[in-house]
PDB file of C-alpha atoms in Angstrom:
ATOM      1  CA  UNK A   1      64.542 112.242  85.056  1.00 67.00           C
ATOM      2  CA  UNK A   2      64.139 114.167  88.213  1.00 74.00           C
ATOM      3  CA  UNK A   3      63.123 112.838  91.378  1.00 73.00           C
ATOM      4  CA  UNK A   4      59.892 114.037  93.401  1.00 77.00           C
ATOM      5  CA  UNK A   5      60.913 116.602  95.916  1.00 77.00           C
ATOM      6  CA  UNK A   6      60.339 114.356  98.649  1.00 81.00           C
ATOM      7  CA  UNK A   7      62.640 111.563  97.500  1.00 80.00           C
ATOM      8  CA  UNK A   8      65.423 114.478  96.609  1.00 79.00           C
ATOM      9  CA  UNK A   9      65.049 115.494  99.894  1.00 81.00           C
ATOM     10  CA  UNK A  10      65.642 111.963 101.303  1.00 84.00           C
ATOM     11  CA  UNK A  11      68.426 111.574  99.026  1.00 82.00           C
ATOM     12  CA  UNK A  12      70.251 114.676  99.647  1.00 83.00           C
ATOM     13  CA  UNK A  13      70.300 113.787 103.562  1.00 88.00           C
ATOM     14  CA  UNK A  14      71.351 110.403 102.930  1.00 87.00           C
ATOM     15  CA  UNK A  15      74.322 111.721 100.483  1.00 86.00           C
ATOM     16  CA  UNK A  16      74.993 114.656 102.922  1.00 88.00           C
ATOM     17  CA  UNK A  17      75.178 111.986 105.995  1.00 92.00           C
ATOM     18  CA  UNK A  18      77.609 109.541 103.886  1.00 89.00           C
ATOM     19  CA  UNK A  19      79.816 112.647 102.881  1.00 89.00           C
ATOM     20  CA  UNK A  20      79.936 113.875 106.440  1.00 93.00           C
ATOM     21  CA  UNK A  21      80.960 110.411 107.449  1.00 93.00           C
ATOM     22  CA  UNK A  22      83.835 110.018 104.888  1.00 91.00           C
ATOM     23  CA  UNK A  23      84.852 113.525 106.165  1.00 93.00           C
ATOM     24  CA  UNK A  24      85.186 112.644 109.726  1.00 95.00           C
ATOM     25  CA  UNK A  25      86.939 109.193 108.427  1.00 92.00           C
ATOM     26  CA  UNK A  26      89.145 111.474 106.600  1.00 93.00           C
ATOM     27  CA  UNK A  27      89.784 113.558 109.684  1.00 95.00           C
ATOM     28  CA  UNK A  28      90.180 110.957 112.311  1.00 96.00           C
ATOM     29  CA  UNK A  29      92.999 109.422 109.707  1.00 95.00           C
ATOM     30  CA  UNK A  30      94.667 112.753 109.761  1.00 96.00           C
ATOM     31  CA  UNK A  31      94.594 113.122 113.345  1.00 97.00           C
ATOM     32  CA  UNK A  32      96.240 109.517 114.099  1.00 97.00           C
ATOM     33  CA  UNK A  33      98.760 109.825 111.377  1.00 97.00           C
ATOM     34  CA  UNK A  34      99.798 113.469 112.655  1.00 97.00           C
ATOM     35  CA  UNK A  35      99.576 112.402 116.259  1.00 97.00           C
ATOM     36  CA  UNK A  36     101.845 109.578 115.683  1.00 97.00           C
ATOM     37  CA  UNK A  37     104.621 111.444 113.266  1.00 97.00           C
ATOM     38  CA  UNK A  38     104.761 114.434 115.457  1.00 97.00           C
ATOM     39  CA  UNK A  39     104.842 112.546 118.989  1.00 97.00           C
ATOM     40  CA  UNK A  40     108.641 113.240 119.149  1.00 95.00           C
ATOM     41  CA  UNK A  41     107.979 117.158 118.650  1.00 96.00           C
ATOM     42  CA  UNK A  42     105.173 117.060 121.385  1.00 95.00           C
ATOM     43  CA  UNK A  43     107.299 115.067 123.620  1.00 94.00           C
ATOM     44  CA  UNK A  44     110.553 117.180 123.058  1.00 94.00           C
ATOM     45  CA  UNK A  45     108.679 120.263 123.637  1.00 93.00           C
ATOM     46  CA  UNK A  46     106.734 119.265 126.460  1.00 91.00           C
ATOM     47  CA  UNK A  47     109.608 118.645 128.541  1.00 88.00           C
ATOM     48  CA  UNK A  48     111.283 121.857 127.342  1.00 89.00           C
ATOM     49  CA  UNK A  49     108.151 124.039 128.452  1.00 89.00           C
ATOM     50  CA  UNK A  50     107.835 121.682 131.667  1.00 87.00           C
ATOM     51  CA  UNK A  51     111.456 122.270 132.993  1.00 85.00           C
ATOM     52  CA  UNK A  52     112.183 126.056 132.266  1.00 84.00           C
ATOM     53  CA  UNK A  53     112.238 128.149 135.205  1.00 83.00           C
ATOM     54  CA  UNK A  54     110.424 131.010 133.197  1.00 83.00           C
ATOM     55  CA  UNK A  55     107.380 128.658 132.096  1.00 77.00           C
ATOM     56  CA  UNK A  56     106.232 126.051 134.345  1.00 73.00           C
ATOM     57  CA  UNK A  57     109.301 125.180 136.588  1.00 69.00           C
ATOM     58  CA  UNK A  58     108.246 121.860 137.237  1.00 75.00           C
ATOM     59  CA  UNK A  59     109.729 120.163 140.722  1.00 79.00           C
ATOM     60  CA  UNK A  60     110.164 116.897 139.234  1.00 79.00           C
ATOM     61  CA  UNK A  61     113.257 115.139 139.966  1.00 80.00           C
ATOM     62  CA  UNK A  62     114.508 115.125 136.066  1.00 79.00           C
ATOM     63  CA  UNK A  63     113.909 118.805 135.836  1.00 81.00           C
ATOM     64  CA  UNK A  64     116.500 119.576 139.047  1.00 79.00           C
ATOM     65  CA  UNK A  65     118.822 117.031 138.163  1.00 82.00           C
ATOM     66  CA  UNK A  66     119.292 116.916 134.189  1.00 84.00           C
ATOM     67  CA  UNK A  67     117.787 119.731 132.703  1.00 82.00           C
ATOM     68  CA  UNK A  68     118.708 123.562 133.388  1.00 84.00           C
ATOM     69  CA  UNK A  69     117.091 126.623 131.978  1.00 85.00           C
ATOM     70  CA  UNK A  70     119.894 126.350 128.883  1.00 88.00           C
ATOM     71  CA  UNK A  71     118.986 122.731 128.163  1.00 89.00           C
ATOM     72  CA  UNK A  72     115.385 123.278 128.379  1.00 88.00           C
ATOM     73  CA  UNK A  73     115.639 126.122 126.121  1.00 91.00           C
ATOM     74  CA  UNK A  74     117.536 123.732 123.525  1.00 93.00           C
ATOM     75  CA  UNK A  75     114.836 121.267 123.871  1.00 92.00           C
ATOM     76  CA  UNK A  76     112.104 123.723 122.835  1.00 93.00           C
ATOM     77  CA  UNK A  77     114.387 124.957 119.794  1.00 95.00           C
ATOM     78  CA  UNK A  78     114.840 121.285 118.677  1.00 96.00           C
ATOM     79  CA  UNK A  79     111.128 120.514 118.840  1.00 95.00           C
ATOM     80  CA  UNK A  80     109.946 123.391 116.827  1.00 95.00           C
ATOM     81  CA  UNK A  81     113.008 122.550 114.162  1.00 96.00           C
ATOM     82  CA  UNK A  82     112.394 119.082 113.793  1.00 96.00           C
ATOM     83  CA  UNK A  83     108.509 120.143 113.538  1.00 96.00           C
ATOM     84  CA  UNK A  84     108.832 121.106 109.573  1.00 95.00           C
ATOM     85  CA  UNK A  85     110.142 118.013 108.337  1.00 96.00           C
ATOM     86  CA  UNK A  86     107.992 115.604 110.353  1.00 97.00           C
ATOM     87  CA  UNK A  87     104.797 117.752 109.209  1.00 97.00           C
ATOM     88  CA  UNK A  88     105.997 117.208 105.471  1.00 97.00           C
ATOM     89  CA  UNK A  89     106.308 113.268 106.499  1.00 97.00           C
ATOM     90  CA  UNK A  90     103.199 113.063 108.153  1.00 97.00           C
ATOM     91  CA  UNK A  91     101.673 114.715 105.260  1.00 96.00           C
ATOM     92  CA  UNK A  92     103.169 112.486 102.558  1.00 96.00           C
ATOM     93  CA  UNK A  93     101.895 109.435 104.564  1.00 96.00           C
ATOM     94  CA  UNK A  94      98.517 110.922 104.999  1.00 95.00           C
ATOM     95  CA  UNK A  95      98.330 111.560 101.217  1.00 93.00           C
ATOM     96  CA  UNK A  96      99.453 108.085 100.032  1.00 94.00           C
ATOM     97  CA  UNK A  97      97.286 106.587 102.418  1.00 93.00           C
ATOM     98  CA  UNK A  98      94.014 108.290 101.346  1.00 90.00           C
ATOM     99  CA  UNK A  99      95.187 107.559  97.804  1.00 90.00           C
ATOM    100  CA  UNK A 100      95.767 103.755  98.243  1.00 91.00           C
ATOM    101  CA  UNK A 101      92.490 103.529 100.146  1.00 87.00           C
ATOM    102  CA  UNK A 102      90.503 105.839  97.517  1.00 87.00           C
ATOM    103  CA  UNK A 103      89.100 107.811 100.508  1.00 84.00           C
ATOM    104  CA  UNK A 104      88.748 110.958  98.475  1.00 82.00           C
ATOM    105  CA  UNK A 105      86.623 109.407  95.409  1.00 83.00           C
ATOM    106  CA  UNK A 106      84.285 108.170  98.264  1.00 81.00           C
ATOM    107  CA  UNK A 107      82.682 111.790  98.416  1.00 81.00           C
ATOM    108  CA  UNK A 108      79.389 111.761  96.362  1.00 81.00           C
ATOM    109  CA  UNK A 109      77.989 114.347  94.044  1.00 80.00           C
ATOM    110  CA  UNK A 110      74.863 115.724  95.238  1.00 73.00           C
ATOM    111  CA  UNK A 111      73.490 115.766  91.443  1.00 74.00           C
ATOM    112  CA  UNK A 112      72.869 111.702  92.468  1.00 73.00           C
ATOM    113  CA  UNK A 113      69.832 113.108  94.746  1.00 72.00           C
ATOM    114  CA  UNK A 114      68.319 115.120  92.200  1.00 71.00           C
ATOM    115  CA  UNK A 115      68.165 112.723  89.218  1.00 70.00           C
ATOM    116  CA  UNK A 116      67.302 109.153  88.819  1.00 67.00           C
ATOM    117  CA  UNK A 117      69.576 106.847  87.038  1.00 61.00           C
ATOM    118  CA  UNK A 118      72.922 107.306  85.778  1.00 47.00           C
ATOM    119  CA  UNK A 119      75.503 105.170  84.381  1.00 42.00           C
ATOM    120  CA  UNK A 120      77.308 102.723  86.816  1.00 40.00           C
ATOM    121  CA  UNK A 121      80.719 101.718  86.118  1.00 41.00           C
ATOM    122  CA  UNK A 122      79.812  98.132  87.699  1.00 39.00           C
ATOM    123  CA  UNK A 123      79.311  96.221  90.676  1.00 41.00           C
ATOM    124  CA  UNK A 124      79.590  98.084  93.675  1.00 44.00           C
ATOM    125  CA  UNK A 125      80.818 101.324  91.952  1.00 44.00           C
ATOM    126  CA  UNK A 126      79.553 104.393  92.341  1.00 47.00           C
ATOM    127  CA  UNK A 127      77.683 105.913  89.656  1.00 44.00           C
ATOM    128  CA  UNK A 128      79.409 109.198  88.080  1.00 44.00           C
ATOM    129  CA  UNK A 129      77.293 111.762  85.956  1.00 45.00           C
ATOM    130  CA  UNK A 130      80.196 112.358  83.698  1.00 46.00           C
ATOM    131  CA  UNK A 131      80.395 108.537  82.431  1.00 46.00           C
ATOM    132  CA  UNK A 132      82.766 105.436  83.528  1.00 45.00           C
ATOM    133  CA  UNK A 133      86.358 105.991  84.015  1.00 50.00           C
ATOM    134  CA  UNK A 134      88.481 102.943  85.362  1.00 51.00           C
ATOM    135  CA  UNK A 135      91.383 105.418  86.204  1.00 53.00           C
ATOM    136  CA  UNK A 136      89.488 107.361  88.829  1.00 51.00           C
ATOM    137  CA  UNK A 137      91.978 109.942  90.300  1.00 52.00           C
ATOM    138  CA  UNK A 138      90.569 111.905  93.551  1.00 51.00           C
ATOM    139  CA  UNK A 139      92.130 115.106  92.601  1.00 51.00           C
ATOM    140  CA  UNK A 140      92.388 116.425  88.796  1.00 43.00           C
TER     141      UNK A 140
END
C-alpha cells in the first residue's frame, strides 16, 4: 500500500542520504585505489616536469647532476606510456573489490519510499520489489 505524503518524503530523504553515502564510499575507494596504483606514474611525470628547463627548471641538486632535458623528456614520456596499463590494473582492482564487497548492490531503489511492505530475502537483506534472488549481481 502507498505511504502517506510525509512518510514518503521522510523515506525518500533517508534513501537519498543512504545512496549518497554509498556513492561517496565508492568514490573514496576508487580514489584510494587509483592513487596507490598510479603513484609510479605520478612520481615519474612529476620529476620529469620539475627538472625540464622549459617547464619548471628546479634548482634541486638531482636536477643539475642527474637529470638533463633529454632525461627529463624521457621520464615524461615513460610516465604517460605506463599510465595506460596502470589505469587498466586500477580499474580491475576496483571492480573486483566492489564486487566482492557488493558495494553496487547497496544502492536502494526509491520505490521503497513510496510503498509499504515488500518481500525481504531474510534477516538483514534488503527488500527488492522484483522478489528475492540469492544470486544478486551488481550489473546485468
